[in-house]
XYZ file of C-alpha atoms in Angstrom:
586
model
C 64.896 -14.798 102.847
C 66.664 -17.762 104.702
C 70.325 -16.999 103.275
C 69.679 -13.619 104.599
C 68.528 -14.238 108.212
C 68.872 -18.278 108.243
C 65.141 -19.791 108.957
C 62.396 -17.791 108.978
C 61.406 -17.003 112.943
C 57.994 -18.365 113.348
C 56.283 -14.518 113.856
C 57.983 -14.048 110.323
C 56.251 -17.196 109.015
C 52.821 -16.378 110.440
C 52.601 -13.030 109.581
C 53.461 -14.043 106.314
C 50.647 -16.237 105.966
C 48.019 -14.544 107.554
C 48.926 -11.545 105.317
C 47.921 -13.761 102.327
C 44.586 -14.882 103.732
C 43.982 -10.944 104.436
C 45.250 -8.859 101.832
C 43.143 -5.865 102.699
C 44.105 -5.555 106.240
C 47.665 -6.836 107.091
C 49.208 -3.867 109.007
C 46.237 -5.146 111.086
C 47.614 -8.434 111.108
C 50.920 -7.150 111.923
C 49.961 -4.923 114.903
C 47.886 -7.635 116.314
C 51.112 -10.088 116.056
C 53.483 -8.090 117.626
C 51.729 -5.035 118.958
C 53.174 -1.957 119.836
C 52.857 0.938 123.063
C 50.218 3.068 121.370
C 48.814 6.295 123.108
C 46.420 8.541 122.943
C 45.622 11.146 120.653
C 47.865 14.609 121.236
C 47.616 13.381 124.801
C 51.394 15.419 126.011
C 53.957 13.116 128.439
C 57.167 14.279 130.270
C 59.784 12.869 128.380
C 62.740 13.815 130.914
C 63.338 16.550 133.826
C 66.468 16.911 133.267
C 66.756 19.374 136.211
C 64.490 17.533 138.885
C 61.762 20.250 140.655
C 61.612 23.760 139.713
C 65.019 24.149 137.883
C 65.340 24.210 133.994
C 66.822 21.879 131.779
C 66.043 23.660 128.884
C 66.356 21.380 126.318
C 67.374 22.993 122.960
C 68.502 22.071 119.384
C 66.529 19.297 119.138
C 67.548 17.125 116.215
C 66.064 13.818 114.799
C 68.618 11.544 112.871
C 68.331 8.286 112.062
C 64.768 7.670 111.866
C 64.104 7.791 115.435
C 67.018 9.278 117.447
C 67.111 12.496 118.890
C 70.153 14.349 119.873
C 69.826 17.734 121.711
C 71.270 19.993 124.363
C 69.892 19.991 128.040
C 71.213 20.639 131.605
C 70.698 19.617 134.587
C 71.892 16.996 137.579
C 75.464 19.305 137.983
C 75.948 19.187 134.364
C 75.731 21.796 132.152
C 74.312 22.292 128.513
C 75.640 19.085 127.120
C 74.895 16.831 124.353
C 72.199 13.657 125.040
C 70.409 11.327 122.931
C 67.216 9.554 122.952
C 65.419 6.609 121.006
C 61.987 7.224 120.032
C 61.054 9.410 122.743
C 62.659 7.513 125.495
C 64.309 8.572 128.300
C 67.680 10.631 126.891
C 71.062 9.777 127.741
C 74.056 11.768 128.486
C 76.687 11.073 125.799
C 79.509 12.787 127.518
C 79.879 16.040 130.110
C 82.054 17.669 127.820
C 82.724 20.950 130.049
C 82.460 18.942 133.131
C 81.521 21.287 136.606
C 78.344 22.695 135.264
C 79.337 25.086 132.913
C 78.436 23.085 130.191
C 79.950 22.916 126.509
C 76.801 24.690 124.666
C 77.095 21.732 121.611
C 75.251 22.592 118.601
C 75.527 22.091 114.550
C 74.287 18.265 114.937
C 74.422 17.195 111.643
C 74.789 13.190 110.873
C 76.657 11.673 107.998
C 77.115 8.175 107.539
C 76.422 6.481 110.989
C 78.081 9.188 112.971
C 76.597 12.922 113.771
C 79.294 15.598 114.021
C 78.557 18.703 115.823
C 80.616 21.663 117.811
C 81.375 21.864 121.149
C 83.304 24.056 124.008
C 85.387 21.835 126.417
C 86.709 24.916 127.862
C 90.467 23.956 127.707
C 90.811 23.949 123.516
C 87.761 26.011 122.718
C 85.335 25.363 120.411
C 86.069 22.267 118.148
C 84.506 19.372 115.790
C 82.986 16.283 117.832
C 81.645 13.176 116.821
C 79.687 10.725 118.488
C 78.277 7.246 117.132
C 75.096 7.788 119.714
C 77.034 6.231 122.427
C 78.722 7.685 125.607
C 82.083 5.652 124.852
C 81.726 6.851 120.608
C 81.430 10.485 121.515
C 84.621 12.181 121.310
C 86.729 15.168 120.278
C 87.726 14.828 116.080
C 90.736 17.387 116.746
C 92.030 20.438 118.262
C 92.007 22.409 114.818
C 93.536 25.372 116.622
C 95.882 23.992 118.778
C 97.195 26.680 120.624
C 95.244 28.088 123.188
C 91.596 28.079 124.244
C 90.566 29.764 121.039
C 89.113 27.017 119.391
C 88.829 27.081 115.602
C 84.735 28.238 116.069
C 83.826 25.570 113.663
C 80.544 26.453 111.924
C 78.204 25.290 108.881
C 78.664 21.692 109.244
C 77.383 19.910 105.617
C 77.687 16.042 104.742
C 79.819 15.029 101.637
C 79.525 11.165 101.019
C 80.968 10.045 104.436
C 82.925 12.975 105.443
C 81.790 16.299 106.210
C 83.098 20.011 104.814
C 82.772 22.757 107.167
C 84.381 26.429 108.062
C 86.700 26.187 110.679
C 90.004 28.654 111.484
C 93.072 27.060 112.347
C 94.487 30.347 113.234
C 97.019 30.701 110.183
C 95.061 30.471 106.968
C 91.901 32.319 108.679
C 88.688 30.608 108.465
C 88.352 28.272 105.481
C 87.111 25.139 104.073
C 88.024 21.883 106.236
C 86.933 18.082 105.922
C 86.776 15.555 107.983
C 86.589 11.863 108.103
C 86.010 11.365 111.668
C 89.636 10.671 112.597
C 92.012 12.988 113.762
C 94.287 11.870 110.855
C 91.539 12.066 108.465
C 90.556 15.847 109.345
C 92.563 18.607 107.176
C 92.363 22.064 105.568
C 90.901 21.588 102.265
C 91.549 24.629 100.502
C 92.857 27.801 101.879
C 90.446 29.821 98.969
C 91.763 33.311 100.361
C 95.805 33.664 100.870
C 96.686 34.980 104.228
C 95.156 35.354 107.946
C 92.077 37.039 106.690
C 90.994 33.792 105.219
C 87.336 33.071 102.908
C 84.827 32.865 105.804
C 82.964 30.258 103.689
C 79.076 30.142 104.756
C 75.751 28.488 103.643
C 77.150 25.057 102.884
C 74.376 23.110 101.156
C 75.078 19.414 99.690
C 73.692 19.413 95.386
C 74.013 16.110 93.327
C 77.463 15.165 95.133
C 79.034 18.658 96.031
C 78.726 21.152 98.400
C 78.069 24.471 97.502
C 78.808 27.735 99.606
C 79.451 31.540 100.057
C 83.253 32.202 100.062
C 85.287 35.605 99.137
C 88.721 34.934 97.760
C 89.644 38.325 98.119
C 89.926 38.986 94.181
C 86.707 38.124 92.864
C 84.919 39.168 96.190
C 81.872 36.844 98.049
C 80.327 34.465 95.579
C 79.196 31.140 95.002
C 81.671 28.500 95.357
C 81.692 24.702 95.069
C 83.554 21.089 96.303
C 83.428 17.861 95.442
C 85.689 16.976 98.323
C 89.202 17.501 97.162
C 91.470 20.677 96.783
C 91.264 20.952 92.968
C 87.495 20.345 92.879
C 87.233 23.373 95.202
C 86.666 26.037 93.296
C 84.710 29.424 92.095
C 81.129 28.567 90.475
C 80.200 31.392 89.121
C 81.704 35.223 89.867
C 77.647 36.588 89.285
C 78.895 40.293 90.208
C 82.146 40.221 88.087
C 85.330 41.817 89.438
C 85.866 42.438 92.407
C 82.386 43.303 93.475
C 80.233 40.902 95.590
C 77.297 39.272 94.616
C 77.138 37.912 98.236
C 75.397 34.821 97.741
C 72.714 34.143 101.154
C 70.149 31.775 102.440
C 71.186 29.086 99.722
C 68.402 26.105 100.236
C 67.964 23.104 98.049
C 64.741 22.410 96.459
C 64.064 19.295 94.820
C 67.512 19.008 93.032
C 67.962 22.408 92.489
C 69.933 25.429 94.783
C 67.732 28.890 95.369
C 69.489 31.654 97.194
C 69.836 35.498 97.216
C 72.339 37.201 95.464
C 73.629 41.036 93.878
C 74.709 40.666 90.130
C 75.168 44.443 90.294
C 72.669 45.526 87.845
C 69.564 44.946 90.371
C 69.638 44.670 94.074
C 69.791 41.021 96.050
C 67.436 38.737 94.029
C 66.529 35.547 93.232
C 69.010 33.194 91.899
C 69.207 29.402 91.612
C 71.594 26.725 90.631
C 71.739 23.246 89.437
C 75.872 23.216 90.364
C 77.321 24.157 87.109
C 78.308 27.940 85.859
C 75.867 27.630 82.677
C 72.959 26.644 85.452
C 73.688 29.190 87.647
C 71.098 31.749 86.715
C 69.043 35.239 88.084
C 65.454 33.478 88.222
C 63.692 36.998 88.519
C 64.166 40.273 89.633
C 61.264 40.703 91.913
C 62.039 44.297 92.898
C 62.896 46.635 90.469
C 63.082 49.354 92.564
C 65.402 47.904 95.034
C 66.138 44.428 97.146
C 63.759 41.511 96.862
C 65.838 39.700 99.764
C 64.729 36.132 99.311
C 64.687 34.384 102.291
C 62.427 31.374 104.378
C 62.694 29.180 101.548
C 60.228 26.410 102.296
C 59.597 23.073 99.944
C 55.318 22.181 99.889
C 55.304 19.317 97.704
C 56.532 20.461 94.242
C 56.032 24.151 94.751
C 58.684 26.759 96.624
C 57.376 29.144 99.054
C 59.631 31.907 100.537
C 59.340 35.596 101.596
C 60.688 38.416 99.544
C 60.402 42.490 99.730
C 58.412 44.120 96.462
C 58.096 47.786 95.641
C 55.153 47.966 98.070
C 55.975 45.753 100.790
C 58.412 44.332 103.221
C 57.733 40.644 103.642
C 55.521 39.817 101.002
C 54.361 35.405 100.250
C 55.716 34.156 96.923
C 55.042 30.871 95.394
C 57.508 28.950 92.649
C 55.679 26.162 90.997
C 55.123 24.970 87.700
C 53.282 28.097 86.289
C 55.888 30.296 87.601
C 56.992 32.604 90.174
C 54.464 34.878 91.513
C 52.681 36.521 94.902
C 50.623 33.969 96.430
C 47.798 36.975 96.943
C 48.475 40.510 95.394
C 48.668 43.029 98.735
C 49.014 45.995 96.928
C 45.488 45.471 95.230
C 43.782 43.666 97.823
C 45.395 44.620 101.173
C 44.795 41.176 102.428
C 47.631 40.381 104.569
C 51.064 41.844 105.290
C 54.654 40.755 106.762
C 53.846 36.686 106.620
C 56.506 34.294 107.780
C 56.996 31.489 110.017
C 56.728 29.014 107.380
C 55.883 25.627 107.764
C 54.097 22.730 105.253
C 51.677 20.275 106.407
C 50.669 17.494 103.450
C 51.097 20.451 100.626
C 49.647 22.934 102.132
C 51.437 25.620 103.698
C 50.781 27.429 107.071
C 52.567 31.067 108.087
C 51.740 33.757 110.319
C 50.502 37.243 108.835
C 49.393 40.414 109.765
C 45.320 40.618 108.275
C 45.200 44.124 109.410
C 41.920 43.377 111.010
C 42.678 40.481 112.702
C 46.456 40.926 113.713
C 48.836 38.542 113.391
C 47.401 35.245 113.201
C 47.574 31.594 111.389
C 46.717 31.274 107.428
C 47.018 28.886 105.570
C 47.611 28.784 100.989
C 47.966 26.007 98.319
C 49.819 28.596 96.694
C 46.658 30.395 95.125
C 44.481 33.506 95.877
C 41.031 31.456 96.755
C 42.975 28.851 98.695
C 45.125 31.678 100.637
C 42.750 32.070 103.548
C 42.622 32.794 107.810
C 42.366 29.956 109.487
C 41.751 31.062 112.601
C 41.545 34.510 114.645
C 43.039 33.388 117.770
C 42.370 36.543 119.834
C 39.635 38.414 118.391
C 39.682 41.414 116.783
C 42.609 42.939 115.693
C 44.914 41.771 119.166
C 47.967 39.642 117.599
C 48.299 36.013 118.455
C 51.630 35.970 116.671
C 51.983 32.542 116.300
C 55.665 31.052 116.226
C 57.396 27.487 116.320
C 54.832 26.615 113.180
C 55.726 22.765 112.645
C 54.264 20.390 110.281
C 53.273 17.455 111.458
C 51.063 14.791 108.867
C 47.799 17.000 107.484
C 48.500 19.029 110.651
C 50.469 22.608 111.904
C 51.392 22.494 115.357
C 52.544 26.316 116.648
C 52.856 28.244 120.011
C 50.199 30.447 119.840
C 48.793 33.490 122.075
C 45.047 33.207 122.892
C 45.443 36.926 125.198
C 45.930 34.739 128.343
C 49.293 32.491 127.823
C 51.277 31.428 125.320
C 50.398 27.453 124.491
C 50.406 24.503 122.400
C 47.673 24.517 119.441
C 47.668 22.506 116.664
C 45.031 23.168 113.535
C 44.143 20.815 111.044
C 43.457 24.071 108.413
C 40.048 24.860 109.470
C 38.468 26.883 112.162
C 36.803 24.120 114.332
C 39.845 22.106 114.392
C 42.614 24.626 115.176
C 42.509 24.717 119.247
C 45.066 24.517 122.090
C 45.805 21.062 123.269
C 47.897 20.028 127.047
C 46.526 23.294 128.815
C 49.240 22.778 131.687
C 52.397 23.209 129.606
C 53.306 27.140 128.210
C 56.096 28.626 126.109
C 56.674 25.253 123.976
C 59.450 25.635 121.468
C 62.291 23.552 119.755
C 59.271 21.720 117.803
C 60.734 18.223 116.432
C 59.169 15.390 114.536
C 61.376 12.087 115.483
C 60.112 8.491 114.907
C 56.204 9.105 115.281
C 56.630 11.433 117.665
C 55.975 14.975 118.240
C 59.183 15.885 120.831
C 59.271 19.711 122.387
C 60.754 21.850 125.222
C 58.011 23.271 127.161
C 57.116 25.164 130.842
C 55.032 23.529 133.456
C 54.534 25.125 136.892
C 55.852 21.055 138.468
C 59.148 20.779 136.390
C 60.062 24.407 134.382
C 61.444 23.788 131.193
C 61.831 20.577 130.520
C 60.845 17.852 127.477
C 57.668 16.410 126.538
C 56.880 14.642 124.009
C 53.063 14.116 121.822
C 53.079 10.289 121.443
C 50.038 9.858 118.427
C 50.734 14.177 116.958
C 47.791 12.092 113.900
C 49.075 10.412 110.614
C 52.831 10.718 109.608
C 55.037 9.742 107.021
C 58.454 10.756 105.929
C 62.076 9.435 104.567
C 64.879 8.284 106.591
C 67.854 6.762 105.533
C 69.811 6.592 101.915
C 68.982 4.284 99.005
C 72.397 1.547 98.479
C 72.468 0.677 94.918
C 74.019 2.638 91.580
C 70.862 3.454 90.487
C 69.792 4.873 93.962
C 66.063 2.888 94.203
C 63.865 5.642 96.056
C 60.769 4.386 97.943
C 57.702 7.180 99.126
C 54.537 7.387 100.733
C 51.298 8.642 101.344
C 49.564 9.532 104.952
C 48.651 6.048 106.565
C 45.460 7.751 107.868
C 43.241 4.920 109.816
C 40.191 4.022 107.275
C 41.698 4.962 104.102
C 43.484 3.694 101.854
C 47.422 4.630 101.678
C 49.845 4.314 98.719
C 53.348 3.071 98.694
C 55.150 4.243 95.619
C 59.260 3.850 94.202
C 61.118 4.887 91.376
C 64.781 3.995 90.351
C 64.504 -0.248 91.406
C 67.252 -1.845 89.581
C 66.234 -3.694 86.800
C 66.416 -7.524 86.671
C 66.018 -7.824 90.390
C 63.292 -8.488 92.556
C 61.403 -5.965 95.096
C 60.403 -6.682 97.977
C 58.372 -4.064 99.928
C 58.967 -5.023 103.708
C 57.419 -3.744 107.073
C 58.686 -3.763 110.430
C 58.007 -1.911 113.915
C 59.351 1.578 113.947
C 63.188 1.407 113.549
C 65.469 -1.160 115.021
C 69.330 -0.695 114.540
C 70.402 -1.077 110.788
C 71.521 -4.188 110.294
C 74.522 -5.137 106.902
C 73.105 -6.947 104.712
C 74.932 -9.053 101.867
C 76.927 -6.824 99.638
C 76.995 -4.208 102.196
C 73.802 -1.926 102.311
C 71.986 -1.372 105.244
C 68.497 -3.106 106.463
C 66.562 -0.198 107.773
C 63.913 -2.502 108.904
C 63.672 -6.562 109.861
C 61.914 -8.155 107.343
C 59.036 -9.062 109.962
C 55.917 -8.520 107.182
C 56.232 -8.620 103.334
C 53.358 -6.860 101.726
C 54.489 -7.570 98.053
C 56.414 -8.006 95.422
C 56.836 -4.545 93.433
C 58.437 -4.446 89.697
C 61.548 -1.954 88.414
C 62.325 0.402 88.242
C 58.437 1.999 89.151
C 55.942 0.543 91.179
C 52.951 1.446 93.377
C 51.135 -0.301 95.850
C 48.058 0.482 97.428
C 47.333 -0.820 100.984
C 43.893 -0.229 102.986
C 44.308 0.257 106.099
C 41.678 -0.861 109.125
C 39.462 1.754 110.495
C 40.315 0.956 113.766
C 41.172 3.349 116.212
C 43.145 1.136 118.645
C 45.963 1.535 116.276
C 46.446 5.519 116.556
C 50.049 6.178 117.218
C 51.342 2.672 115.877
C 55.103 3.641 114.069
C 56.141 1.465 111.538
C 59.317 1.623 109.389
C 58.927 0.389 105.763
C 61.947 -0.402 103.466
C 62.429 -2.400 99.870
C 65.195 -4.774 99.221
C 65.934 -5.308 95.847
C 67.152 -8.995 95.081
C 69.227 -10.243 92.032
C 67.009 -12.868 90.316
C 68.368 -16.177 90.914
C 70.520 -14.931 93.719
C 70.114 -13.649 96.996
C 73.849 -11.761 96.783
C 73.887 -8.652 96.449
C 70.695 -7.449 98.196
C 70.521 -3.606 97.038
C 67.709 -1.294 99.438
C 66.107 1.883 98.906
C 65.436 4.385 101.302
C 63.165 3.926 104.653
C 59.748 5.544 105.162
C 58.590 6.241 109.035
C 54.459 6.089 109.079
C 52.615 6.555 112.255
C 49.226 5.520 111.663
C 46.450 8.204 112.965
C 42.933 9.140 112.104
């Protein structure tokens, strides 16, 4: 590692060794070396009062990129809803009072690509435009006044990430509003099809990135609103598929990407809106199943839980019935019309493969369930207001084995979090109500919330219990992915990768959670500082398992976990795979 990072730092060196004369315990090791702020468990902190006293800063759109940084909206201080950032829960900084005099510029669309995270904004003097910022108050900036003339603005919407540029609908107030891209520069940013001739313009929608493209909802006017496609130039923009030929719409909706593939709603004109998915060519783009004969299915909350698909769709019977995609099929999770055990779920969310949604049990209300996708494991979890009194719980987020919601107990509306059973589903930092914008970000639970001291304002759940999840982008031609299991205190977890180029070297690496990417040699990022190795690991598949202390000093500790793939006999070019963010909990 010297030619990487010259000599080894002497933490690096020690940690090294000590890991070798304890195998079984080195994250251990590694937390005792260089520590970390831990907390306790679901304990609930003021991140920021953004509007000091009994005003609201109402922080909203709460977005984790990165790893560890969240960008939002909040007011407060004499400045309106503007854009801020913060690192790991820290305190958030302004980026820039775009709409300066309190008004605020109302930013939203956040969506990063690349190192930078575009997203709309007002200024008030050219309207509603495309801004970038690199996380800093001097990077944030306007890309370009699309619509030039006027306050207009070019209402730039459905912002998706292509490579390093992004694709999104804008109008420039000639062609109507189509299909732009942008680089990031004002130079760089351009029409990139006008797919519908004249003012009217395509009004493309849903973008979704598939295997390299973006795929969308456009009408050209001749074959009416299907399923269109991009790779990022003008002659790879075209028509997918017309599904309802002619000039009939199949008006393609609520496209989401599952596992490789595209699911969304559309009309073929023999049945109503139904199922459809894609895998980006015109021979792949299929009807899955009409799941309505009678009428509309309506697809819609599409929600990945592990391998298997859940969403809501309409049958014969019912509006807003549970469906499950998986490898036996598409079916109801449980059968209503037979069994008339719940009605109208929704509110979605997955927690370690299972999922968690709100439904109506007739007796009980509207209260939390939880499936695996099967009848016996479809089951209340808890009745928060007894009897048949809704709790209606909303906000469901999934957080490690664990759902956190805002739930209604017949008093106030809290915070609760369940674990899936009865005993552990309870309401947790009694002195905050109406929580909402629920974001995972590093190890940290992050959420806007009421408090009698400070209104609504952000707080933040420091040790939310076990986490893991993916951050970053693999850097290599054979795109070396890297998973993980829960790192849950006393067990044992599993680190796992596929794709690792072959003739090189991997070296699984752990670090504190995520410092600033860092180039490495050959020009792929360092997600983490190669503080601890755990192991070498084989391509192009590998597992390792790692036992972790049952020691509950460590709840809350974040680590950041990367491999580096090096060329056998050189150290040039090191090729990485993706990051992995675990927050050890019990």
């Amino acid at each position: 590692m010297g030619p990487i990072h010259g000599p080894p730092s002497k933490e690096f060196a020690m940690s090294r060794s000590l890991s070798s004369l304890l195998p079984s315990a080195p994250l251990l090791v590694f937390a005792a070396l260089f520590g970390a702020s831990l907390a306790s468990a679901q304990s609930c902190r003021l991140v920021a009062d953004f509007s000091p006293g009994t005003g609201a800063g109402n922080p909203n759109r709460l977005h984790c990129f990165f790893g560890d940084r969240l960008f939002l909206s909040a007011a407060g201080g004499g400045v309106g809803q503007e854009p801020y950032v913060s690192k790991a829960g820290g305190k958030p900084v302004l980026l820039k009072d775009i709409r300066a005099g309190g008004v605020g510029s109302f930013p939203k669309d956040f969506v990063a690509c690349g190192s930078l995270v575009f997203f709309s904004a007002d200024d008030g003097k050219v309207g509603r435009e495309l801004w970038v910022t690199d996380g800093s108050p001097a990077g944030t900036r306007l890309v370009k006044d699309i619509r030039a003339k006027g306050r207009l603005g070019s209402d730039i919407r459905d912002i998706a990430c292509l490579g390093n540029k992004v694709v999104f609908r804008a109008d420039g107030g000639v062609a109507g509003p189509e299909l732009w891209i942008s680089d990031g520069t004002t130079a760089g940013t351009r029409l990139l099809k006008d797919i519908r001739l004249g003012a009217r313009g395509s009004d493309p929608s849903w973008l979704r990135a598939l295997n390299g493209r973006v795929l969308f909802s456009a009408d050209d006017g001749v074959a009416g609103r299907e399923l269109w496609m991009t790779d990022g130039t003008t002659n790879g923009t075209q028509l997918l598929k017309d599904i309802n030929t002619g000039v009939n719409a199949s008006s393609p909706n609520e496209l989401f990407v599952h596992r490789g593939t595209l699911f969304f709603g559309a009309r073929p004109g023999r049945t109503g809106t139904e199922l459809f998915q894609s895998d980006g060519t015109r021979k792949g783009t299929v009807l899955v199943k009409d799941l309505n004969t009678s009428g509309s299915s309506l697809p819609r909350q599409f929600t990945s839980c592990g391998t298997k698909l859940f969403f809501i769709a309409n049958n014969a019977a019912l509006a807003g019935e549970l469906y499950v995609r998986d490898a036996n099929g598409i079916r109801p999770v449980v059968n209503n019309v037979a069994n008339r055990t719940f009605t109208a779920a929704g509110h979605l969310a997955c927690a370690n493969g299972v999922l968690f949604f709100s439904a109506n049990g007739r007796r009980s209300g509207v209260e939390l369930w939880k499936t695996d996708g099967t009848k016996a494991g479809t089951v209340l979890v808890k009745d928060l207001i007894p009897g048949s009194t809704s709790s209606s719980p909303i906000e469901l987020t999934g957080v490690g084995s664990r759902v956190y919601f805002q739930g209604n107990d017949g008093k106030v509306k809290g915070l609760w979090v369940s674990d899936g059973t009865t005993a552990g589903t309870r309401r947790i930092c009694p002195k905050l109500t109406f929580p909402k914008n629920l974001a995972l970000c590093g190890c940290k639970l992050l959420f806007s919330a009421f408090s009698a001291a400070t209104s609504h304002e952000l707080w933040a759940i420091d040790a939310p219990g076990a986490t893991v999840r993916r951050f970053g982008n693999p850097c290599s031609p054979q795109k070396p992915s890297m998973d993980a299991t829960l790192p849950i205190l006393g067990k044992t977890m599993r680190f796992s990768g596929d794709h690792g180029p072959r003739g090189n070297l991997g070296l699984l690496l752990l670090d504190l959670a995520p410092r600033s990417p860092t180039k490495l040699p050959g020009g792929c990022l360092g997600l983490v500082h190669p503080l601890l190795i755990l192991g070498a690991v084989p391509p192009p598949k590998w597992v390792m398992q790692v036992p972790l202390p049952k020691d509950q000093s460590l709840n809350g500790l974040c680590l950041a976990a990367q491999t580096w793939w090096i060329q056998i006999g050189s150290v040039v070019p090191i090729q990485t795979s993706n990051g992995v963010l675990l927050g050890l909990g019990g």
